[in-house]
Short mmCIF file of C-alpha atoms in Angstrom, two decimals:
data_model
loop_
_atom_site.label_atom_id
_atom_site.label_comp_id
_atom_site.label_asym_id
_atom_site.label_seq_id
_atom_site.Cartn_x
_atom_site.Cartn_y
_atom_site.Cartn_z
CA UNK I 1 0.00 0.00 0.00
CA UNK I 2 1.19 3.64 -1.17
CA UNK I 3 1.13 5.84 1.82
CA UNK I 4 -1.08 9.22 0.86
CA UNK I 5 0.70 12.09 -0.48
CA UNK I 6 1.23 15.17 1.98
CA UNK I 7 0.66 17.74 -0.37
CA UNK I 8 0.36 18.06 -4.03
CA UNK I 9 3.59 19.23 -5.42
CA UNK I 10 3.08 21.83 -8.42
CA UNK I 11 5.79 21.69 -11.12
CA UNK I 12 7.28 24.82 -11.45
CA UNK I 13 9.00 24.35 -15.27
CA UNK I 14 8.03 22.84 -18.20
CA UNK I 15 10.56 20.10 -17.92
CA UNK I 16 8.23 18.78 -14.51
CA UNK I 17 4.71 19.03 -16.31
CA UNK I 18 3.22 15.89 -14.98
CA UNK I 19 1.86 13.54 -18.06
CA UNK I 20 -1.54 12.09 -17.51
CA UNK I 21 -3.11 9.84 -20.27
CA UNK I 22 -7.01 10.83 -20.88
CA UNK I 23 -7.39 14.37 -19.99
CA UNK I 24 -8.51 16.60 -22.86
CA UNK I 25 -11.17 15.70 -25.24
CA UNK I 26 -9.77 12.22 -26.38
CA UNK I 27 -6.08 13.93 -26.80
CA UNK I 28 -3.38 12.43 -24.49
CA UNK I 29 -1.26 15.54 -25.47
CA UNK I 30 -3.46 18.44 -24.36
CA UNK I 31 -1.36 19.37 -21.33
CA UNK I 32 0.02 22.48 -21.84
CA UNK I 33 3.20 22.64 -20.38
CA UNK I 34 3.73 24.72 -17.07
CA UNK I 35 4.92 28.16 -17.11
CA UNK I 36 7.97 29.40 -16.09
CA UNK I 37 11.31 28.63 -16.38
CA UNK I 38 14.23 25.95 -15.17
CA UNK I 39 15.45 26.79 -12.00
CA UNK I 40 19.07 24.75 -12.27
CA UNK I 41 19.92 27.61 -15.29
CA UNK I 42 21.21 30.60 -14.20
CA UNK I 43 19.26 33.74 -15.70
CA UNK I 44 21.33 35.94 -18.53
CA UNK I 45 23.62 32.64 -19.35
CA UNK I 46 22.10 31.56 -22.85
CA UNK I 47 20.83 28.21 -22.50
CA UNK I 48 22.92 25.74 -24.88
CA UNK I 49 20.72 24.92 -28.11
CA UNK I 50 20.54 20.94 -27.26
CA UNK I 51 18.48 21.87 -24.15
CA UNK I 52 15.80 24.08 -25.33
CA UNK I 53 12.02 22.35 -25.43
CA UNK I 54 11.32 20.57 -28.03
CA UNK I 55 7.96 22.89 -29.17
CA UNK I 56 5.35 20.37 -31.02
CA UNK I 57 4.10 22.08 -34.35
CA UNK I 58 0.43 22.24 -35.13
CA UNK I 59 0.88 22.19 -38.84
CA UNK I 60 3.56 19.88 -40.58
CA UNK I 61 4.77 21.46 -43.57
CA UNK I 62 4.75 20.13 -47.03
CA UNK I 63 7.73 18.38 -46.87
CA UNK I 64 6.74 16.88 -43.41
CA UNK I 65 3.63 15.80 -45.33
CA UNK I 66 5.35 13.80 -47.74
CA UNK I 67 7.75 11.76 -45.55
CA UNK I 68 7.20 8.83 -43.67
CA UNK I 69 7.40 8.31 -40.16
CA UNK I 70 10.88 7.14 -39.75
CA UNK I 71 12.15 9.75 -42.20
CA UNK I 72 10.20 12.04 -39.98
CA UNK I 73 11.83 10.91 -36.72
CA UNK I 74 15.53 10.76 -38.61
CA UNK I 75 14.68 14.59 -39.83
CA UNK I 76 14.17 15.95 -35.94
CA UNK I 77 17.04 13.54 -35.19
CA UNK I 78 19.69 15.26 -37.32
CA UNK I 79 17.70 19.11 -36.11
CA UNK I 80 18.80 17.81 -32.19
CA UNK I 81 22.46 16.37 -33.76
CA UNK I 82 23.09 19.84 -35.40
CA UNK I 83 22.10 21.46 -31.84
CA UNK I 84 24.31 19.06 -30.00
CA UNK I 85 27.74 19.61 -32.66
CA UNK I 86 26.70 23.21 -32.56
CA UNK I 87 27.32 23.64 -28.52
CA UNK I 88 29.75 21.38 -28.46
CA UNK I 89 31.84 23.50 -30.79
CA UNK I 90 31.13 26.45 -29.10
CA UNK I 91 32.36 24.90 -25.68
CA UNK I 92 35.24 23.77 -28.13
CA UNK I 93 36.01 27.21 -29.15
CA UNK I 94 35.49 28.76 -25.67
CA UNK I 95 37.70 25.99 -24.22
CA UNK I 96 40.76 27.03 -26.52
CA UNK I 97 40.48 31.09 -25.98
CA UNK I 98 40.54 30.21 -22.60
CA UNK I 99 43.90 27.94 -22.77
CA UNK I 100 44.72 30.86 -25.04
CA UNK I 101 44.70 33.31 -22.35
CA UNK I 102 45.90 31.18 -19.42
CA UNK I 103 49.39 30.12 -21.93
CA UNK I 104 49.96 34.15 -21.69
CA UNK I 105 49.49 35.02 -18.56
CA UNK I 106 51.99 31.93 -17.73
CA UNK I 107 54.37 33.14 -20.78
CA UNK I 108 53.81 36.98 -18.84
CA UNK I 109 55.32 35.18 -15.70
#
């Protein structure tokens, strides 16, 4: 036996949205997500482009239309991969200015 929850806890981002089959008018998708934003990122740091929501579309376009499902699901795989390679070069390129900068302040020494 489950003992009873205290209290309800409310999710406070998007990324806690509880997911509840059968609410909405036949749609298991009609929860809109929770407003708000992640507390674990800092505000004013940009948040890298591999962790943004994924934001459902209510129209495909055309050339969603025509694809299949698996070329579908290989299409948003390769938009996420680009996202990943994309921050991991910047962390790349941030990486090396920073070695950059600590080689001169040793070469100032």
């Amino acid at each position: 036996v489950t003992p009873p929850r205290s209290q309800q806890q409310v999710p406070t981002s998007p990324f806690k949205t509880p997911f509840r089959f059968g609410m909405g008018s036949g749609n298991p998708f009609s929860v809109p997500p929770t407003p708000g934003v992640p507390l674990d990122i800092p505000l004013g740091i940009p948040i890298p482009l591999s962790q943004e929501l994924f934001v459902p579309t209510q129209e495909l376009s055309e050339t969603e239309l025509n694809m299949t499902v698996e070329e579908w699901v290989r299409y948003h795989m390769q938009i996420e991969y680009d996202k990943f390679k994309e921050d991991g070069e910047r962390e790349i390129d941030l990486f090396q200015k920073r070695a950059e900068q600590v080689r001169k302040t040793i070469g100032a020494l």
